[in-house]
Short mmCIF file of C-alpha atoms in Angstrom, two decimals:
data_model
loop_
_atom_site.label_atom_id
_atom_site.label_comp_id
_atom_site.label_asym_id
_atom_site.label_seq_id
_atom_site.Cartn_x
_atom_site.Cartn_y
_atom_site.Cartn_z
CA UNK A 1 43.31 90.54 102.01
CA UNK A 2 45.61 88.39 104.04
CA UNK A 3 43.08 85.26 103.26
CA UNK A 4 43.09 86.37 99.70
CA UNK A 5 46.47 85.54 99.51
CA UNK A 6 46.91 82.56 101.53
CA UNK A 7 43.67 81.01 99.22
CA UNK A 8 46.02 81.27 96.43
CA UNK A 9 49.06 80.20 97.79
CA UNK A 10 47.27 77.20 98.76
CA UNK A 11 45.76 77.06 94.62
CA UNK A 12 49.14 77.19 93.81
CA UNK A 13 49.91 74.55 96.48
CA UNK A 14 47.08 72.37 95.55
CA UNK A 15 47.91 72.45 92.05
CA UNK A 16 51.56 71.07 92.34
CA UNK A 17 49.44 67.78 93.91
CA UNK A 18 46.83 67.54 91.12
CA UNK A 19 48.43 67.84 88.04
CA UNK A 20 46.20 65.03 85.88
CA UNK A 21 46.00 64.54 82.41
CA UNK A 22 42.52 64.70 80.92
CA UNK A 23 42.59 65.85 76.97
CA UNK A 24 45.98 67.01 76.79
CA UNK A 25 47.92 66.19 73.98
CA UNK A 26 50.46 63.22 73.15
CA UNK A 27 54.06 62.62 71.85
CA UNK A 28 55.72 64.54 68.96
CA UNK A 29 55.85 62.24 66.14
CA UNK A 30 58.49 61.20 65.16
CA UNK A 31 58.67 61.13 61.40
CA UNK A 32 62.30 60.55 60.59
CA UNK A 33 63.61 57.64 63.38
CA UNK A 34 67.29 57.35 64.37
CA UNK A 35 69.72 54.56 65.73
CA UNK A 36 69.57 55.01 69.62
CA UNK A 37 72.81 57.19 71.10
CA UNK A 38 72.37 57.70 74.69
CA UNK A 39 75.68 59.63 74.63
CA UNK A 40 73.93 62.28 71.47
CA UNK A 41 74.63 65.57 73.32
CA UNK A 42 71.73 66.81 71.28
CA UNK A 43 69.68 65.21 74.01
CA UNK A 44 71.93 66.76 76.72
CA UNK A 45 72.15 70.58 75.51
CA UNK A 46 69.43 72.05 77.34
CA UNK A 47 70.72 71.02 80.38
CA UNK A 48 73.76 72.86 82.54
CA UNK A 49 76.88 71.01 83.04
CA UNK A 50 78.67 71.32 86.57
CA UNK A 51 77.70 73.47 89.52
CA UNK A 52 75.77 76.63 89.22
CA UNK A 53 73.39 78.77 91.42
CA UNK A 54 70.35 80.56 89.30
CA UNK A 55 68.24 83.42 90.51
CA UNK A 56 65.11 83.76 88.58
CA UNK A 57 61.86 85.55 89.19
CA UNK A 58 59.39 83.48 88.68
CA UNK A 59 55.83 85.09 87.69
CA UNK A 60 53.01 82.45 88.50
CA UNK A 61 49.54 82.37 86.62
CA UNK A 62 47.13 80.25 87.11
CA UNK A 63 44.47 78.76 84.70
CA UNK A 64 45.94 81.73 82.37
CA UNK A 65 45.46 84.94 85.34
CA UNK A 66 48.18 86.75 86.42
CA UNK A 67 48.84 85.88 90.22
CA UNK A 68 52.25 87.31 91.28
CA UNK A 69 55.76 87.09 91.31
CA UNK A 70 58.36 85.16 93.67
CA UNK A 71 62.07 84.78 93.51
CA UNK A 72 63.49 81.54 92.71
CA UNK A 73 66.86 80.90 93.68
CA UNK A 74 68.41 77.34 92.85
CA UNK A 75 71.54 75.79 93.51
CA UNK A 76 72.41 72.37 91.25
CA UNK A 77 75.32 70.18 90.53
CA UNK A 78 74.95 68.05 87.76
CA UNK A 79 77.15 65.53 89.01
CA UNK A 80 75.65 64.61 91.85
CA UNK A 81 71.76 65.81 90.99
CA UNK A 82 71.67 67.36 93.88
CA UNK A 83 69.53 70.10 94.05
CA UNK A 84 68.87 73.09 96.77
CA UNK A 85 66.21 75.70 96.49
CA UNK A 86 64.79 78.84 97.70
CA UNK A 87 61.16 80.44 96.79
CA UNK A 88 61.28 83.75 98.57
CA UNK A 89 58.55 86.80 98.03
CA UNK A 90 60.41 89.83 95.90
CA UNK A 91 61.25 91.82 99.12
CA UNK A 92 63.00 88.82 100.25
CA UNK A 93 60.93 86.81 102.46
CA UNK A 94 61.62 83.06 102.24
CA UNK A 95 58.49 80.91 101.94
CA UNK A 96 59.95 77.60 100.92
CA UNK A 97 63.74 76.31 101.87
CA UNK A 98 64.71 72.74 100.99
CA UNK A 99 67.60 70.81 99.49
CA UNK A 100 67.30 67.11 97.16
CA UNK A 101 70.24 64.73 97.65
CA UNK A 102 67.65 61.79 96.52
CA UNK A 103 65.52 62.78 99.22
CA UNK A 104 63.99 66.06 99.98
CA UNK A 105 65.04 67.65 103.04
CA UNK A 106 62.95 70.58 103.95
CA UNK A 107 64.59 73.85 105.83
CA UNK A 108 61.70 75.76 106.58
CA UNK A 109 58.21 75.58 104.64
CA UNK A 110 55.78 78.44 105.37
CA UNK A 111 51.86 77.12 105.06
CA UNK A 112 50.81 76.65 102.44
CA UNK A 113 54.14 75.71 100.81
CA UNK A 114 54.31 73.29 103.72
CA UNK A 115 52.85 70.14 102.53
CA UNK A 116 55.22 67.00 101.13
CA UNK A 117 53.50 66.78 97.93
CA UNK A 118 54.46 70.65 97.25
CA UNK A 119 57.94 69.90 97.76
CA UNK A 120 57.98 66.87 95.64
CA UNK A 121 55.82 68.79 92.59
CA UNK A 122 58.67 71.61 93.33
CA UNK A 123 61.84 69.76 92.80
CA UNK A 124 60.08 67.34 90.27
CA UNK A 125 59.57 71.13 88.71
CA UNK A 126 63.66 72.18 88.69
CA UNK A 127 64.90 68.22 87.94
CA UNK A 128 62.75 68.83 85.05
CA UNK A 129 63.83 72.21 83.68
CA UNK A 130 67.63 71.12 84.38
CA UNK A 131 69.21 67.91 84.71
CA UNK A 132 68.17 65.30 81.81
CA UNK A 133 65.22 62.90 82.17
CA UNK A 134 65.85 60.03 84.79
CA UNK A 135 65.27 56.89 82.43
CA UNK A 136 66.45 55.16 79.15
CA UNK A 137 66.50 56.88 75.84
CA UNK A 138 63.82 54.55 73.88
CA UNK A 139 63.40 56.85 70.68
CA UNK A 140 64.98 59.66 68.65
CA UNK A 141 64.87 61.15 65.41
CA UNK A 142 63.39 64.09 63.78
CA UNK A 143 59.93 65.68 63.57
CA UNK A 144 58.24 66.72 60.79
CA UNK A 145 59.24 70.28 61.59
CA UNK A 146 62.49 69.52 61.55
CA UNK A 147 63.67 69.17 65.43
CA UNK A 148 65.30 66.57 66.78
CA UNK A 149 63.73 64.81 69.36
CA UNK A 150 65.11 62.05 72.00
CA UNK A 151 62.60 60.27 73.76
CA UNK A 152 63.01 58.56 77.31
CA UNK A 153 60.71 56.51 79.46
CA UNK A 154 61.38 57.08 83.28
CA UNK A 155 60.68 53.51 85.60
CA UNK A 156 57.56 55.22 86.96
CA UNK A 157 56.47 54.48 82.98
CA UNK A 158 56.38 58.18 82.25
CA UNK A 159 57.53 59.24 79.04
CA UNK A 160 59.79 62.47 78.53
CA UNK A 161 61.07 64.49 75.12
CA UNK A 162 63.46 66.52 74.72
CA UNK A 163 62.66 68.56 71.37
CA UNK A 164 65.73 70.74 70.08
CA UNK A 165 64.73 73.01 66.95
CA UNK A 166 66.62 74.31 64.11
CA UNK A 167 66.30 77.75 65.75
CA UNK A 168 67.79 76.84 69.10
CA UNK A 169 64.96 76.91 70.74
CA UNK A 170 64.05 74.26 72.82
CA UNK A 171 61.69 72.23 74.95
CA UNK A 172 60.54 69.05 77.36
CA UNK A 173 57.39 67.50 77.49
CA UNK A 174 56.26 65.43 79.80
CA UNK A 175 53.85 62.51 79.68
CA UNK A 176 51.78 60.43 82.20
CA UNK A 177 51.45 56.57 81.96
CA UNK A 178 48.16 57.59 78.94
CA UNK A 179 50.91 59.46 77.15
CA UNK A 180 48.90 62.74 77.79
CA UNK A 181 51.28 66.02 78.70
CA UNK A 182 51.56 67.23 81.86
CA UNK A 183 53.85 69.57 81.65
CA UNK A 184 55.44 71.55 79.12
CA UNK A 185 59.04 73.53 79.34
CA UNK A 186 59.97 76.00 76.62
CA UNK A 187 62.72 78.44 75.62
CA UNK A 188 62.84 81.26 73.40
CA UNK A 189 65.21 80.91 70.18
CA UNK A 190 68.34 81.94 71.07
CA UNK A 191 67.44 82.77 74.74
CA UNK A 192 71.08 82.08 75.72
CA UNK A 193 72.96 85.46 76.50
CA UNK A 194 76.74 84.68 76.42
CA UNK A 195 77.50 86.47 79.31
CA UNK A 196 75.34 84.22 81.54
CA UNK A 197 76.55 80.89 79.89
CA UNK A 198 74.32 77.96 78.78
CA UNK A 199 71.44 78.86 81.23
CA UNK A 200 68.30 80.23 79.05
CA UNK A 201 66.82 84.15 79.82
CA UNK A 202 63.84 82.94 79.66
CA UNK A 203 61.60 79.83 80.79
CA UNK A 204 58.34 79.19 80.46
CA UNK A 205 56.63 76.01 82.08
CA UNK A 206 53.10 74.71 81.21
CA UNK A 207 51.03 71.98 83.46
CA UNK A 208 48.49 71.02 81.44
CA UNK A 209 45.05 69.22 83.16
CA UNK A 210 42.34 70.21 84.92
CA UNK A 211 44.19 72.24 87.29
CA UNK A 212 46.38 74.57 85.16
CA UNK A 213 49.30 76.42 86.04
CA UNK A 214 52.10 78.03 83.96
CA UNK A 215 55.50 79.45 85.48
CA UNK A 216 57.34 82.21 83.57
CA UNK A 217 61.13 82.19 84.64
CA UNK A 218 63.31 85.27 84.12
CA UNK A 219 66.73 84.47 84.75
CA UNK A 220 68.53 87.47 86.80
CA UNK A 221 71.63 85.69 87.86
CA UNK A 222 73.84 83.09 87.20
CA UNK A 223 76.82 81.67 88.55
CA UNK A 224 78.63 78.81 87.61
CA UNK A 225 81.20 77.53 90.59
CA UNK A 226 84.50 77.00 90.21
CA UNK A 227 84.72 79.32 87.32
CA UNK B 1 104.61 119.15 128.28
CA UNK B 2 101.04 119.59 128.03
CA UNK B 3 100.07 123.43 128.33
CA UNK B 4 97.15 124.30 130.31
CA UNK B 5 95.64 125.18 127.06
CA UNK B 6 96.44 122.39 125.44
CA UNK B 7 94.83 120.40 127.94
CA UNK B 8 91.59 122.79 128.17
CA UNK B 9 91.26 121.86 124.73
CA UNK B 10 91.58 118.15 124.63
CA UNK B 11 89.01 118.52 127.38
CA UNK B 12 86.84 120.45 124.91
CA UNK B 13 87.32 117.65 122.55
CA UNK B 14 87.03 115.12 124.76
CA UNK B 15 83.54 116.27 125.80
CA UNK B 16 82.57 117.18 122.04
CA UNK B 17 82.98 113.30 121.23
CA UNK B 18 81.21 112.46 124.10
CA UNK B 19 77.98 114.49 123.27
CA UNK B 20 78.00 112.87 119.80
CA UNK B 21 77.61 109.23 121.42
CA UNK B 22 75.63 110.07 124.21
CA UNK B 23 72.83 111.56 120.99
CA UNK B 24 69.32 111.02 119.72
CA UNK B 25 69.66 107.45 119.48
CA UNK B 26 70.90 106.20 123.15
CA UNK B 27 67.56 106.64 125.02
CA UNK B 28 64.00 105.99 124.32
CA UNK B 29 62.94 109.72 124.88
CA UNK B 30 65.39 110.82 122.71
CA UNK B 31 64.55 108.13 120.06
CA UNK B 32 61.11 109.48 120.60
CA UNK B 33 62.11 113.26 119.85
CA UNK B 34 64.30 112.76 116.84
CA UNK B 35 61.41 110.65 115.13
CA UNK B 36 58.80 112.91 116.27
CA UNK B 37 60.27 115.76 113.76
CA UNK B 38 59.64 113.99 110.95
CA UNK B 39 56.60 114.27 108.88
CA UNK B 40 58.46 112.67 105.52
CA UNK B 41 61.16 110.79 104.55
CA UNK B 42 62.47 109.50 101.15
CA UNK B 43 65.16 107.33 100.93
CA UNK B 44 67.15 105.05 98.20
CA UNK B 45 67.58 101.67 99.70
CA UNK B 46 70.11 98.32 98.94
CA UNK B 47 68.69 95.05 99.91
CA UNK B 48 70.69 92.29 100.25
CA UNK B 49 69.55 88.89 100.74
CA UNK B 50 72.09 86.53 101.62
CA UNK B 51 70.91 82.96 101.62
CA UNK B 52 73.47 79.62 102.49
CA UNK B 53 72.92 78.30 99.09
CA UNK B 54 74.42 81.48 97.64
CA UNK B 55 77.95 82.35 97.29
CA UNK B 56 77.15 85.80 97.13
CA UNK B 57 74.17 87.85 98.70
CA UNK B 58 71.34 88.60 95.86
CA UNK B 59 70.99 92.54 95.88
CA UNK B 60 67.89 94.31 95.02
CA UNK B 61 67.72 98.16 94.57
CA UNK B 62 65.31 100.83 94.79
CA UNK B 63 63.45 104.00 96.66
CA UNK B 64 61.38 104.21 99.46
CA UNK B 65 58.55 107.59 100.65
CA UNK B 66 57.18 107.57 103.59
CA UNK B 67 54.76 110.33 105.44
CA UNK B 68 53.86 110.32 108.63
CA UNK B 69 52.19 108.32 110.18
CA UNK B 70 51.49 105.15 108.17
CA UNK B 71 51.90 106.04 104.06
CA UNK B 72 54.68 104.15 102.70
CA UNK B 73 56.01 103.57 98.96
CA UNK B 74 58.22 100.87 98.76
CA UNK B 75 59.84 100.84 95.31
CA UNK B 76 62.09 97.87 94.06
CA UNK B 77 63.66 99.20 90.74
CA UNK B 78 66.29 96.21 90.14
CA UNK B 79 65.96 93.53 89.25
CA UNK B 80 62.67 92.80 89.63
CA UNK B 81 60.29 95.83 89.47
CA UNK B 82 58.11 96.26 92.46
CA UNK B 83 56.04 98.62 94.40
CA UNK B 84 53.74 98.36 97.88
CA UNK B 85 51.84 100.99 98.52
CA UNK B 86 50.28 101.42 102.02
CA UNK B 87 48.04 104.22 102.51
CA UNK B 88 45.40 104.83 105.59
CA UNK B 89 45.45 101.00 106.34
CA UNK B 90 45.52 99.90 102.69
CA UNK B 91 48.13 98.31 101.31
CA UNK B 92 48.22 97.57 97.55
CA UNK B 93 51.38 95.41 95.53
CA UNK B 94 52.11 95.46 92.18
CA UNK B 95 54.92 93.47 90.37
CA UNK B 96 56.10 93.16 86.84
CA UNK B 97 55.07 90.45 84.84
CA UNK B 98 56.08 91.53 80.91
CA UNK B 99 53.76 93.68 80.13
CA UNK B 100 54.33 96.46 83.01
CA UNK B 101 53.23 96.80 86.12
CA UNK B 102 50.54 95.18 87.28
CA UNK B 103 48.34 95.46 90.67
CA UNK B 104 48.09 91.76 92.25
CA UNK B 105 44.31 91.86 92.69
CA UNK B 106 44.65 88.48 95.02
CA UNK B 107 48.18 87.85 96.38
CA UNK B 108 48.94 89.64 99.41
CA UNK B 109 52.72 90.26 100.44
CA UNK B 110 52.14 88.29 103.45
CA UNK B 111 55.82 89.02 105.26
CA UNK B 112 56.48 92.61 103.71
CA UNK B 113 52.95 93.53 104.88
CA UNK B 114 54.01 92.84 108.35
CA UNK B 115 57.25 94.53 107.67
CA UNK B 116 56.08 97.85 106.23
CA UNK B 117 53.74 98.15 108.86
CA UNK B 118 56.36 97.76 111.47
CA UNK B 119 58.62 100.27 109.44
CA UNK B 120 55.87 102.89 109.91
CA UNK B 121 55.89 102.28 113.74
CA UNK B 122 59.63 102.60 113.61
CA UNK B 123 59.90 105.65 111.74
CA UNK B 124 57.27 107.14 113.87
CA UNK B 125 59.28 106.54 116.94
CA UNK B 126 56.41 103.73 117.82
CA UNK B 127 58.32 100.88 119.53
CA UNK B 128 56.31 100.77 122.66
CA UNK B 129 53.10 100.43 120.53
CA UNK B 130 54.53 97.32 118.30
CA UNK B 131 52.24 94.18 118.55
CA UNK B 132 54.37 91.95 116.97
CA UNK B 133 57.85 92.40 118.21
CA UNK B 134 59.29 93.92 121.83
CA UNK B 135 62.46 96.29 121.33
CA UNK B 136 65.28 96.32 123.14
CA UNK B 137 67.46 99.55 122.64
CA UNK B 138 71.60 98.06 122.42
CA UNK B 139 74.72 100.20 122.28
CA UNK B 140 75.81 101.41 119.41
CA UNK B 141 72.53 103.19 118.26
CA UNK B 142 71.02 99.72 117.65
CA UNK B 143 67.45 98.44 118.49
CA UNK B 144 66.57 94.59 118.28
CA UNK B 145 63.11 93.42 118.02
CA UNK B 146 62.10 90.35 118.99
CA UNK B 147 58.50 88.41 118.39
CA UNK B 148 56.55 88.98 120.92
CA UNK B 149 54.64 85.67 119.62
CA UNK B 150 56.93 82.18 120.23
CA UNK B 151 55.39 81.00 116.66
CA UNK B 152 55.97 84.30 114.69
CA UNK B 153 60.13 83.15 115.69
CA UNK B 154 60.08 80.98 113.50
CA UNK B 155 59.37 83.38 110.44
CA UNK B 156 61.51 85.77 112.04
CA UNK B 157 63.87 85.43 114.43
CA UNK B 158 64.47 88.95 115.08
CA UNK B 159 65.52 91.91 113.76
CA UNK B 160 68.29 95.06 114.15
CA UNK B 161 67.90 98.52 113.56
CA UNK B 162 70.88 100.84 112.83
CA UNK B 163 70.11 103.93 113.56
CA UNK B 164 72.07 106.87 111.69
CA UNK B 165 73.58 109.74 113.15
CA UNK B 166 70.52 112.18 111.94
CA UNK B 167 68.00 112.26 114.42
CA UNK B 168 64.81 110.44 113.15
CA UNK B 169 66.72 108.47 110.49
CA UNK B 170 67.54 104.27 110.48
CA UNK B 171 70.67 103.76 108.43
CA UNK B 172 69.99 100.05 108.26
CA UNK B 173 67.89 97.07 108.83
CA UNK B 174 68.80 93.37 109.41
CA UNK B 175 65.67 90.85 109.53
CA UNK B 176 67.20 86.98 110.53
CA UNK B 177 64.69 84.73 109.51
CA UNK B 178 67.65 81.55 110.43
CA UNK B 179 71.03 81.91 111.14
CA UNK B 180 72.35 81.57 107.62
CA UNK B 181 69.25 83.39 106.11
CA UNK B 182 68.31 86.94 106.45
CA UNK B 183 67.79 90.00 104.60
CA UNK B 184 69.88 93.47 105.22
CA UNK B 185 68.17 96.65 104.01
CA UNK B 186 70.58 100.21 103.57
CA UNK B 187 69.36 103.29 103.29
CA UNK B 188 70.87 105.88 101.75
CA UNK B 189 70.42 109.30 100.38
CA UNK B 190 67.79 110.11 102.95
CA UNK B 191 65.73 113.69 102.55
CA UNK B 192 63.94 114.56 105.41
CA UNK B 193 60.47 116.52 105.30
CA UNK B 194 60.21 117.70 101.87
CA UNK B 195 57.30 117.75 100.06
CA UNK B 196 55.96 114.17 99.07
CA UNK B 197 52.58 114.27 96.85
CA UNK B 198 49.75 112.10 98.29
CA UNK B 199 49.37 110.99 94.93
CA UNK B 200 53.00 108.97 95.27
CA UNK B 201 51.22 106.65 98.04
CA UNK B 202 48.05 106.14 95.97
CA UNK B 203 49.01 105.19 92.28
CA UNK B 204 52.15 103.73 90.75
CA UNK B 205 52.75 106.63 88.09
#
């Protein structure tokens, strides 16, 4: 049983490496450019202003099975980008411990979650879902749907949207060089209870390739410092 | 001035206070007695987890059966629904993921498995037979266990028991997995040998 589990921790590890990009699907069109405004906050609501610490659990399924659930708790400060997280089992037992001050310092890393590339997929993961895409804004306007979309290509030539729609919803794709997604972030319309501030109840995160895995984040708590 | 009986009875008092610390939970043997009563527990418990990246400790709730010797039900209610069931060597997890409960048929709860098993040597009074950790009974009706294993230290560094008052009963456990990370587990509300259905360490429902 033990074996069992550590097989799929080590899927799960495995997969953070080999995200690829064969037959996924490319950019939103835009239908309806606009002049360039790095400073739209359009682009920026999705993303938490200031210094909070999240606690969400996190239910992990890969190629579309239901695997299990962890705890995810996240520290960020969107001044700095600094980022500090915690992947722990439900009953509390920490599996992965590491902080991101521009480099990723590991605390403690339990096999399989031990491996550099897991870390980097990890924090590449949480960057993603909450600070806005590292890059210059090379496109916006609207889609045919009707969302607005800003459009940024990161120096490692990677291209990222951020899609707002009329209902509130939002989400991020992400593209390799080929402009094929690799991962996908979503929220539910409206998903943003007052009482825990701009940070979404739900999350749901997509990495698309041969090697599939989606996250489903439930937030539980959320703090914002200083407040 | 202190009468004589005055004095007889601050002697009786004196001596009443002094049973009560010198109790179940000061020796081995007697550890060994008060645990060897009980043929079922259930228990609500508090977990907190209290991590150096949180301000506050991140508290799950829920219930816990146990029967002697090794069938446990470990129930997280809040916030994130839960349940291990370990039953004649088994051990089974299931965890909500939307729609209900459902049994992870792959994932194995690699710490807790270790843990619950180690809670069922506690409970029954088991110390001496503990693979994984050596005990060390402290004042203050506290064990610590540490890993036997150099290698397992560095999962866990070690872990105190509280032991309550009742005979057979731990109020409270402490598991330091680093010095600024480590979960404490209270119980609370304990019942001792009433009637738990088999059924409760088998299926979910």
């Amino acid at each position: 049983m033990r074996s069992s589990f550590l097989r799929c921790c080590l899927l799960l590890a495995l997969l953070f490496q080999m995200i690829s990009c064969a037959g996924a699907p490319g950019p939103v069109v835009i239908e309806r450019p606009l002049r360039l405004n790095p400073g739209d906050t359009r682009c920026l609501a999705p993303f938490p202003d200031g210094e909070w610490q999240l606690v969400h659990s996190i239910h992990v399924a890969l190629s579309g099975v239901s695997q299990t659930t962890l705890v995810g708790v996240t520290a960020l400060d969107s001044m700095t980008g600094a980022v500090a997280c915690v992947l722990m089992t439900v009953e509390g037992m920490v599996l992965f411990d590491a902080r991101y001050d521009g480099e990723i310092h590991s605390r403690r890393s339990l096999p399989p979650f031990d491996s550099v590339a897991f870390a980097r997929g990890l924090i590449n993961d949480i960057r993603l879902m909450f600070f806005p895409p590292d890059g210059r804004l090379v496109a916006s306007g609207r889609s045919g749907d009707g969302a607005f979309i800003c459009r940024y290509r990161t120096a490692d030539s990677m291209t990222v949207d951020v899609v707002v729609h009329e209902d509130n919803g939002w989400e991020i794709r992400q593209y390799d060089r080929d402009d094929s997604l690799i991962r996908s972030l979503k929220t539910d319309p409206d998903s943003r209870p007052a009482e825990k501030g701009p940070i979404p109840s739900r999350l749901k995160l997509t990495a698309s390739g041969p090697a599939e895995y989606a996250l489903t984040l439930d937030l539980i708590e959320a703090w914002e410092l200083g407040k | 001035m202190m009468t004589s009986a005055h004095r007889f009875f601050s002697v009786i008092l004196l001596l009443a206070a002094a049973g009560m610390c010198v109790g179940w939970a000061d020796t081995w043997e007697g550890i060994q007695k008060g645990t060897g009563a009980i043929r079922t527990i259930k228990a609500d418990f508090i977990q907190e987890k209290h991590l150096s990246i949180l301000s506050k400790p991140f508290v799950s709730k829920g219930v816990f059966y146990y029967q002697a010797p090794d069938s446990l039900r470990w129930e997280y209610t809040s916030p994130v629904r839960s349940i291990l069931l370990m039953h004649k060597g088994k051990m089974r997890r299931y965890t909500e993921t939307g729609n209900g409960l459902v049994e992870e048929a792959q994932m194995d709860p690699q710490g807790m498995q270790i843990i619950l098993q180690e809670i069922a040597l506690w409970l029954g009074g088991r110390f001496s037979e503990d693979p994984t950790f050596a005990a060390t009974l402290k004042e203050g009706h506290k064990i610590v266990l540490a890993p036997k294993e150099k290698g397992f230290s560095q999962i866990i560094q070690h872990i105190d028991l509280s032991l309550s008052d009742t005979p057979g009963i731990i109020q409270s456990v402490a598991i330091y997995e680093g010095q600024d990370s480590f979960t404490k587990i209270t119980f609370q509300n304990a019942a001792i040998n009433q009637e738990i259905e088999e059924a409760l360490f088998l299926e979910i429902s």
